Tab-separated table of C-alpha atoms in Angstrom:
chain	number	residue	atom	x	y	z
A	18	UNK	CA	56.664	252.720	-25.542
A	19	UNK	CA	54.021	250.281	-26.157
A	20	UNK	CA	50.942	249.804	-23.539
A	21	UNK	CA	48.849	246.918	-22.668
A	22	UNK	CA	45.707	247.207	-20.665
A	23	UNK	CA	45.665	245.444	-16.943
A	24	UNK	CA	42.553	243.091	-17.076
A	25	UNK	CA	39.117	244.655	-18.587
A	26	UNK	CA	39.214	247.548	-15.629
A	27	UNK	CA	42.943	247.990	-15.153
A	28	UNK	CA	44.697	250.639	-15.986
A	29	UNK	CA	46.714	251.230	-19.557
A	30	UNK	CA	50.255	250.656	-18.645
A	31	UNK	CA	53.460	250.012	-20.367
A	32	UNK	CA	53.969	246.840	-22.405
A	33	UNK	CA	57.161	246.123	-19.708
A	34	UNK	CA	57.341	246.353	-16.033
A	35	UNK	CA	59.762	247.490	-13.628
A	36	UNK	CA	59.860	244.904	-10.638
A	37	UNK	CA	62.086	246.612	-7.658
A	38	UNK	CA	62.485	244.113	-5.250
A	39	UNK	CA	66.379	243.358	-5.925
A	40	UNK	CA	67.130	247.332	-5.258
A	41	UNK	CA	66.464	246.206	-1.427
A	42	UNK	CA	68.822	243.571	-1.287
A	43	UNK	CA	67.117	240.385	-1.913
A	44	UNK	CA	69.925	239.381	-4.014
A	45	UNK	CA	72.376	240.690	-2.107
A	46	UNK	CA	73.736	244.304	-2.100
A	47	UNK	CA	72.537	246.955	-4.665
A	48	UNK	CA	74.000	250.505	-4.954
A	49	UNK	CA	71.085	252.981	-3.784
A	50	UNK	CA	72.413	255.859	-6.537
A	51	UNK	CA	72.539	253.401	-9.259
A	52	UNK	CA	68.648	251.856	-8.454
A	53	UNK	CA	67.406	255.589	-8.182
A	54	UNK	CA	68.942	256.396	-11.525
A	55	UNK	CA	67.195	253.224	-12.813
A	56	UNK	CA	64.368	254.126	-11.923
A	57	UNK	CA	64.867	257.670	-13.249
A	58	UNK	CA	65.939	256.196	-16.726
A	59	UNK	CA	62.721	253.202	-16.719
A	60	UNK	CA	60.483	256.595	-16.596
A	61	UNK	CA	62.288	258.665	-19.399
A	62	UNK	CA	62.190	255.153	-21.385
A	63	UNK	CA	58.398	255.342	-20.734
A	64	UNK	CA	57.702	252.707	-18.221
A	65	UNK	CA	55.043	253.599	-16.378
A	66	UNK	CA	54.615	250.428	-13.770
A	67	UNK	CA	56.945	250.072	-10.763
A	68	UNK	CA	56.260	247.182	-8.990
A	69	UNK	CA	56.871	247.176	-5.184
A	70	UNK	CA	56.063	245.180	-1.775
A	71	UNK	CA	55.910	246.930	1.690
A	72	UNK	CA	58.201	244.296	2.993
A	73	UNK	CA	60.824	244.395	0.392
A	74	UNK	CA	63.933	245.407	2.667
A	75	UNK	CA	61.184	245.657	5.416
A	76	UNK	CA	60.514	249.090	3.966
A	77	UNK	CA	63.184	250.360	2.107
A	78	UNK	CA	62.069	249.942	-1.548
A	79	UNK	CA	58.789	251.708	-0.919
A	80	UNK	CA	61.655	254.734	0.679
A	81	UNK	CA	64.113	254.309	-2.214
A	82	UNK	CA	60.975	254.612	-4.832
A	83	UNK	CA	59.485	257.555	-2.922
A	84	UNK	CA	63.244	259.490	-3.155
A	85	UNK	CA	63.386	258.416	-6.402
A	86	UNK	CA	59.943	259.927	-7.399
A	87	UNK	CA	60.350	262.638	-5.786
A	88	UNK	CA	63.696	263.967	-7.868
A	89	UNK	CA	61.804	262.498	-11.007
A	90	UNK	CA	60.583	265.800	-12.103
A	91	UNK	CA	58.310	265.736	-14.961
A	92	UNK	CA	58.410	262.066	-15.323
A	93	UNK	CA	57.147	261.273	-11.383
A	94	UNK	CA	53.150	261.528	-12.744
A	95	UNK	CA	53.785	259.105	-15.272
A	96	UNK	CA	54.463	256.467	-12.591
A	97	UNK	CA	51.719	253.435	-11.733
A	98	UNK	CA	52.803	251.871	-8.639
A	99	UNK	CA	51.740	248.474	-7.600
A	100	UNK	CA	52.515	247.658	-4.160
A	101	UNK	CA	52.194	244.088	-2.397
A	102	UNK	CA	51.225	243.893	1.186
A	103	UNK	CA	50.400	241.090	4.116
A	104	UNK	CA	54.133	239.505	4.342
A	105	UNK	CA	55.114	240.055	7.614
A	106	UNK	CA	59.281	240.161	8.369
A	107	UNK	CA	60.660	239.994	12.012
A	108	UNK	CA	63.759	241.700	13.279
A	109	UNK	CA	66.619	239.265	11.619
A	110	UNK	CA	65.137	239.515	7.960
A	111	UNK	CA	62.778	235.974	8.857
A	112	UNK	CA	59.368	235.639	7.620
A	113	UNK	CA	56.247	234.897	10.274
A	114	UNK	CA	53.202	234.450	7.559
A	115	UNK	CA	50.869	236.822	6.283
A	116	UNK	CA	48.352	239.205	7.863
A	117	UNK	CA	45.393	240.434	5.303
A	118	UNK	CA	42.510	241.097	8.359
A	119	UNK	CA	40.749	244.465	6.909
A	120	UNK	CA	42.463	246.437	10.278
A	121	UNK	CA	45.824	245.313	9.228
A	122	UNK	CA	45.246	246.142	5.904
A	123	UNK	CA	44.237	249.770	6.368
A	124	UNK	CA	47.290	250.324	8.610
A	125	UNK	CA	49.574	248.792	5.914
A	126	UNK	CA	48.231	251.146	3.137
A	127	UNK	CA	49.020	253.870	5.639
A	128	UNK	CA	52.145	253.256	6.012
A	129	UNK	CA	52.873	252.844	2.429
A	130	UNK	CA	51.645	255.956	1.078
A	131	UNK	CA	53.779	257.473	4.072
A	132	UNK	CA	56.686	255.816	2.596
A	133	UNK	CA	55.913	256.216	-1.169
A	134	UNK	CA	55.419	259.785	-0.296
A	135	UNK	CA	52.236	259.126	-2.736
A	136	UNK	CA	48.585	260.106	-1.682
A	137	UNK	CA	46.845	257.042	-3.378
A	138	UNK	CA	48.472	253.424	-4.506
A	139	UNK	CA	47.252	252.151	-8.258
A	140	UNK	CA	47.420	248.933	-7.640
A	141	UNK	CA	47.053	247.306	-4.307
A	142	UNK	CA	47.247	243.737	-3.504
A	143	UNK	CA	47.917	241.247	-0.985
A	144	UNK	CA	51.368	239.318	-1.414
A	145	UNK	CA	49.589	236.079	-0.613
A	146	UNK	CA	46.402	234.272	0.693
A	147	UNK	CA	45.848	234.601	4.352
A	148	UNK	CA	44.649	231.249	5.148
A	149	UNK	CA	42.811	232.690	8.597
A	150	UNK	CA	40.843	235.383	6.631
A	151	UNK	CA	38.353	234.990	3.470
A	152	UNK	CA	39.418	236.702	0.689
A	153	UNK	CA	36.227	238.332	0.135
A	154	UNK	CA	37.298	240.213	3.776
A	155	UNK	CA	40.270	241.441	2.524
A	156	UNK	CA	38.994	242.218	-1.234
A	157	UNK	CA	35.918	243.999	0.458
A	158	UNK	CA	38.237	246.234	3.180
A	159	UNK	CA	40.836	247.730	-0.115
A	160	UNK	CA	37.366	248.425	-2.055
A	161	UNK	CA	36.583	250.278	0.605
A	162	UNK	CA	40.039	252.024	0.362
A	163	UNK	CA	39.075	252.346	-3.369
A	164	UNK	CA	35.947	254.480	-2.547
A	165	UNK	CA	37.927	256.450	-0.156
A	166	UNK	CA	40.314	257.271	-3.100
A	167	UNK	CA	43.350	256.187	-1.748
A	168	UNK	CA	43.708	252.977	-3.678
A	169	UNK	CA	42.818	253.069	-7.807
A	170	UNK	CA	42.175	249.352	-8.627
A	171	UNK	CA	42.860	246.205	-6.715
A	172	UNK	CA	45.041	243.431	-8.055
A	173	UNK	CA	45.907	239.799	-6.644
A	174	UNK	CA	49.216	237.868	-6.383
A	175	UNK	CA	49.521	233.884	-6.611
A	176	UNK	CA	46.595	232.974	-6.367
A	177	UNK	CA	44.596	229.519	-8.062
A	178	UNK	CA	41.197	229.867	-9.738
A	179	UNK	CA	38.735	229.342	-7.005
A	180	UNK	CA	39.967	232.491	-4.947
A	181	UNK	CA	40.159	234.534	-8.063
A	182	UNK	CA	36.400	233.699	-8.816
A	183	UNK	CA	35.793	234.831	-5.664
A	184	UNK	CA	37.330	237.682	-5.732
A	185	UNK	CA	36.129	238.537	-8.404
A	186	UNK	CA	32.539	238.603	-7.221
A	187	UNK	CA	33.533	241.414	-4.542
A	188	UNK	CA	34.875	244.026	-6.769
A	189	UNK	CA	36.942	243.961	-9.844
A	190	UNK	CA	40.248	242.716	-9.951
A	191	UNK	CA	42.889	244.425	-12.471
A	192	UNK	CA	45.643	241.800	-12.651
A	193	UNK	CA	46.944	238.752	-10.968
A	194	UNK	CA	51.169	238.995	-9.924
A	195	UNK	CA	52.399	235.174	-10.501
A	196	UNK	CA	55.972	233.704	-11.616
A	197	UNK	CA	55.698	233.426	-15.575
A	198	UNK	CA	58.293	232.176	-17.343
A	199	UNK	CA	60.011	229.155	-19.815
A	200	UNK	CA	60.646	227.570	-16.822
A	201	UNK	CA	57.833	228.376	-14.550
A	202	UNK	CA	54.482	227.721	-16.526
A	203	UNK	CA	51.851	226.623	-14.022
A	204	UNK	CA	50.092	229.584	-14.693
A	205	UNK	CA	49.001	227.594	-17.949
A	206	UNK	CA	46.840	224.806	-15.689
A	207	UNK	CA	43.757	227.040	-15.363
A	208	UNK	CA	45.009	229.872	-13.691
A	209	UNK	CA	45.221	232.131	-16.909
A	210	UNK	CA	42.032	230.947	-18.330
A	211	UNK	CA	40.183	231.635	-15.212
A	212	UNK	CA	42.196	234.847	-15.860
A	213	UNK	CA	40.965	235.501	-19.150
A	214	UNK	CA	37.419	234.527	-18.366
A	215	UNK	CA	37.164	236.890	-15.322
A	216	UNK	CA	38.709	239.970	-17.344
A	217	UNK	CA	41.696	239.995	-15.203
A	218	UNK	CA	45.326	240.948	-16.585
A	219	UNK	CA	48.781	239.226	-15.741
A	220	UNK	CA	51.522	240.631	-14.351
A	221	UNK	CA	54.128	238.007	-14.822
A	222	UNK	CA	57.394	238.522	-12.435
A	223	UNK	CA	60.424	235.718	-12.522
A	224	UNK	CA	60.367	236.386	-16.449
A	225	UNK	CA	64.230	235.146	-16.216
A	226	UNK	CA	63.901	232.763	-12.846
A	227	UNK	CA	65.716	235.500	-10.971
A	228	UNK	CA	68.478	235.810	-13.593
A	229	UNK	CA	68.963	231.851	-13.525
A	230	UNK	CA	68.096	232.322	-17.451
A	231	UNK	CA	68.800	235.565	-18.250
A	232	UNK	CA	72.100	234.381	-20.099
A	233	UNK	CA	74.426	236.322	-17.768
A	234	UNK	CA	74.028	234.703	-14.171
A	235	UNK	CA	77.088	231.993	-13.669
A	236	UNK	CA	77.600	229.689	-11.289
A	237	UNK	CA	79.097	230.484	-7.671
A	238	UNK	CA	77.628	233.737	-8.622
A	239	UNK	CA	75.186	234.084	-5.389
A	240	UNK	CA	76.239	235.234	-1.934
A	241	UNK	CA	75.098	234.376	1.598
A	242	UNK	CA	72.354	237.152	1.566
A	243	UNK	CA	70.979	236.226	-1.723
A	244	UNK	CA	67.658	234.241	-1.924
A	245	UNK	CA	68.932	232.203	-4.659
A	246	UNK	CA	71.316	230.716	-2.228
A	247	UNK	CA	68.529	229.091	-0.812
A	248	UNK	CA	66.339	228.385	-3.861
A	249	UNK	CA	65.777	224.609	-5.571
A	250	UNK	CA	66.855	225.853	-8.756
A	251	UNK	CA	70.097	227.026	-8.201
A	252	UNK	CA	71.183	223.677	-5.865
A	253	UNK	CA	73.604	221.271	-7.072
A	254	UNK	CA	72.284	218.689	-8.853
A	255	UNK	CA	69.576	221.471	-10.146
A	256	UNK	CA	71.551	224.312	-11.649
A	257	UNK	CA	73.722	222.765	-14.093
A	258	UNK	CA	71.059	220.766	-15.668
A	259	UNK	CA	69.041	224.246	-15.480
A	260	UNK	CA	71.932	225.839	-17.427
A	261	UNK	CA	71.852	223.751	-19.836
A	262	UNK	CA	68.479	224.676	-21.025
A	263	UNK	CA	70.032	228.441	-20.800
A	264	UNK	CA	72.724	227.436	-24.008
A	265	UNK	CA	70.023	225.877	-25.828
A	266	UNK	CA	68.405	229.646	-25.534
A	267	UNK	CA	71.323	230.797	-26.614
A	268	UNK	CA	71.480	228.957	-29.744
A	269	UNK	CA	68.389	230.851	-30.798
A	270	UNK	CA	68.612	234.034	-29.236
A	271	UNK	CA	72.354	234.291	-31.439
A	272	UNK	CA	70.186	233.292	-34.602
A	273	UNK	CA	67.800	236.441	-33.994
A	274	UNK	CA	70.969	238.234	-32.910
A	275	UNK	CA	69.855	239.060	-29.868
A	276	UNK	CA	69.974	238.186	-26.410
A	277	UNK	CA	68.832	235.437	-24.165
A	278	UNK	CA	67.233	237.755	-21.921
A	279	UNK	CA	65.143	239.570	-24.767
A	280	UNK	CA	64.298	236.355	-25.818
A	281	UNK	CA	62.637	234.793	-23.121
A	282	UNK	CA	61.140	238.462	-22.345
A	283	UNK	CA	59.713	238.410	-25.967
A	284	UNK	CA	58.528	234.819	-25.572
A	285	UNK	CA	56.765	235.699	-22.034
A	286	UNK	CA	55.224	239.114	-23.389
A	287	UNK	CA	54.325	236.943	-26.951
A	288	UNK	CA	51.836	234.889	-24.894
A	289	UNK	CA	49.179	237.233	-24.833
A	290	UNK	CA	48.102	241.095	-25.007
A	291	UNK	CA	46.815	240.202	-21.344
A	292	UNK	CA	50.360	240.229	-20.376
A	293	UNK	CA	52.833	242.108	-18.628
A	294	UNK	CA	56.221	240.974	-17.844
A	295	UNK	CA	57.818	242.463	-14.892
A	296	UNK	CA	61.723	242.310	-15.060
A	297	UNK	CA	64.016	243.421	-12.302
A	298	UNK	CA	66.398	245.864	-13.361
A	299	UNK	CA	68.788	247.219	-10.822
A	300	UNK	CA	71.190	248.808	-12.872
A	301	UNK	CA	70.516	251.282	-16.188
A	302	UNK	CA	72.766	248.528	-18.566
A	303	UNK	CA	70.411	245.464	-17.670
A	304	UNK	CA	67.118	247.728	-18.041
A	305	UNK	CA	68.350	249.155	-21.885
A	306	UNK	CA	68.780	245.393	-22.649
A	307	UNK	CA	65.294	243.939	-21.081
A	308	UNK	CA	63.465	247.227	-22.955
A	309	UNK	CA	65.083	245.940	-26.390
A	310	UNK	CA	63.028	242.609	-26.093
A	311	UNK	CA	59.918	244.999	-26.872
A	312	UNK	CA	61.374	244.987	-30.604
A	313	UNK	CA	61.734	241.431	-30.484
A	314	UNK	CA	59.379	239.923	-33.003
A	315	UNK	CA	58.762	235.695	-32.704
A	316	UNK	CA	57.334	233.865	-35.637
A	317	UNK	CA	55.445	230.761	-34.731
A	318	UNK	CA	58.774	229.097	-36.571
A	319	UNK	CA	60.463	230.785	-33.369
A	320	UNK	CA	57.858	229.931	-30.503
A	321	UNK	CA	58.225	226.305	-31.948
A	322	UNK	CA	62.185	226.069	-31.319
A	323	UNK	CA	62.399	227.798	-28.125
A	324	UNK	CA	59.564	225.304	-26.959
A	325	UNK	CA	61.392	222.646	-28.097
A	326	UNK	CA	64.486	223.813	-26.479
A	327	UNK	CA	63.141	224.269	-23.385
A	328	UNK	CA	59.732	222.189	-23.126
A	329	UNK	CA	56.725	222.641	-20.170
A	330	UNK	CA	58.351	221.123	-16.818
A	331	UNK	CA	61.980	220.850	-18.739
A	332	UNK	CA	63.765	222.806	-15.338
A	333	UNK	CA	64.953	220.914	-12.590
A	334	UNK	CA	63.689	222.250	-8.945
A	335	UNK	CA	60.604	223.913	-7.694
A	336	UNK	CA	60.581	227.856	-7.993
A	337	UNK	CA	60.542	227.888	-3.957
A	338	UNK	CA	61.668	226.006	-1.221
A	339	UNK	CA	59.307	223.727	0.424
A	340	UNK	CA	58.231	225.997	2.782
A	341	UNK	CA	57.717	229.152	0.894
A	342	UNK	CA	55.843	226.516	-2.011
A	343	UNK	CA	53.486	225.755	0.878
A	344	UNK	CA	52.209	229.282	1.137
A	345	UNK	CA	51.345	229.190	-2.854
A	346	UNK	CA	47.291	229.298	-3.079
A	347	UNK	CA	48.378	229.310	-6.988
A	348	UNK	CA	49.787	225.983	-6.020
A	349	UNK	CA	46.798	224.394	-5.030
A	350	UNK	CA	47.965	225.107	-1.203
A	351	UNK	CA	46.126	227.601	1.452
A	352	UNK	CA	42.632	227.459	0.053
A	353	UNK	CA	39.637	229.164	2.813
């Protein structure tokens, strides 16, 4: 396995990512056996970063992680886990905002650790800016959770440049979670050079738009409980035109002989050292093919066709509804 370091303080973690938010049904039923045994088989394959939130499944993927480190056996220290916290769920599944004052942030970490069965988090962050709370509040009350030794390093998710600087000044910041992908690139307007000039590492999740250009996912394919139901990108009038840009993938991906999904892994993890992508494995077939894109070498020949196949701003819908978009400081929304 090859390793990339998180940001000039991060931690040295492997060059791929296991994101675990589908094993709690986001998109719509998983089998608990077969996302433990994922799990089991990301650590044997030498992954060493799970990626988590406290409110995936309101709960149970911080649960299903903990049972699933605890029958890892020798592989269970090898494990970095990055949790996400601040989203807060009511009783239906809804969402009510975000919550990152320093008292709510302490009792969130507690209840983590009790879930992850863990006695310190590696990298804690909050989901989202808190509009009602600076972020130097909430940067200051998990570096105080750092000194306490129950948090290792403190990362940031979706987030624009101005917060990041100012984070920054409070304690270091490892990495910064945002949507990188072919299709999602609004990282590349400032964010990652503030990035790069503040020492802080990426941890890119939506590397294949939530399977939209992974090569496999088909139209009609989502159910009533599965977020892409409800996101831009898979609407008529979006998705075919999206798909589209998927065959034009293809095209290259069958030249390389290999598959779409390594491909736009490879061209996500080929955009700097700084970079981690995160992909979302729920079952041990998909995880064996996203851990083949780390053999996946792109000449610039290569980066030139794929962007010309699928140029900046080529996909058709935002990556969130309106009001999830809203919520994006990384968007330019929600700055204190």
């Amino acid at each position: 396995m090859k390793h990339r370091q998180l940001g000039a303080t991060g931690p040295h973690v492997s060059a791929l990512g296991l994101g675990c938010m589908g094993m709690s049904g986001m998109y719509g039923p998983s089998d608990r056996a077969e996302s433990i045994a994922t799990i089991h088989a990301a650590l044997e394959a030498g992954v060493s970063l799970l990626d988590t939130g406290d409110f995936y499944g309101s709960g149970h993927n911080e649960m299903l992680i903990g049972e699933a480190l605890k029958s890892a056996g020798s592989q269970r220290d090898n494990a970095l886990l990055s949790v996400k916290f601040g989203a807060q769920r009511d009783p239906a599944g809804g969402w009510s905002g975000n919550d990152t004052r320093p008292a709510s942030v302490k009792n969130f970490l507690a209840y983590s650790l009790q879930r992850l069965g863990v006695d310190h988090i590696d990298i804690y962050r909050p989901a989202r800016l808190d509009p009602s709370v600076p972020i130097e509040e909430t940067v200051g009350v998990i570096a105080d959770m750092v000194k306490a030794g129950y948090v290792r390093h403190i990362g940031l998710s979706e987030v624009g440049p101005e917060t990041l600087r100012r984070a920054a000044a409070v304690h270091p910041i490892a990495d910064l979670q945002i949507e990188y992908s072919l299709i999602s690139r609004g990282i590349e307007d400032g964010i990652l050079k503030t990035c790069r000039d503040l020492g802080i590492g990426i941890t890119a999740y939506g590397v294949l738009s939530r399977g939209l250009i992974s090569g496999h996912w088909q139209k009609g394919a989502t159910t009533a409980n599965d977020f892409r139901a409800y996101s831009p990108r898979f609407q008529a009038g979006n998705v075919d035109r999206n798909l589209a840009l998927v065959e034009a993938l293809r095209k290259i991906a069958d030249t390389k002989q290999v598959s779409v999904t390594q491909l736009v892994i490879a061209w996500v993890a080929a955009q700097g050292d700084d970079i981690v992508p995160l992909v979302g494995a729920r079952r041990r077939d998909r995880l064996q093919e996203a851990l083949g894109s780390l053999d996946v070498v792109l000449s610039t020949e290569d980066l030139a066709q794929i962007e010309a196949a699928v140029p900046k701003g080529a996909a058709a819908g935002d990556r969130y509804a309106p009001a999830q978009m809203a919520h994006l400081d990384s968007e330019g929304a929600g700055h204190v």
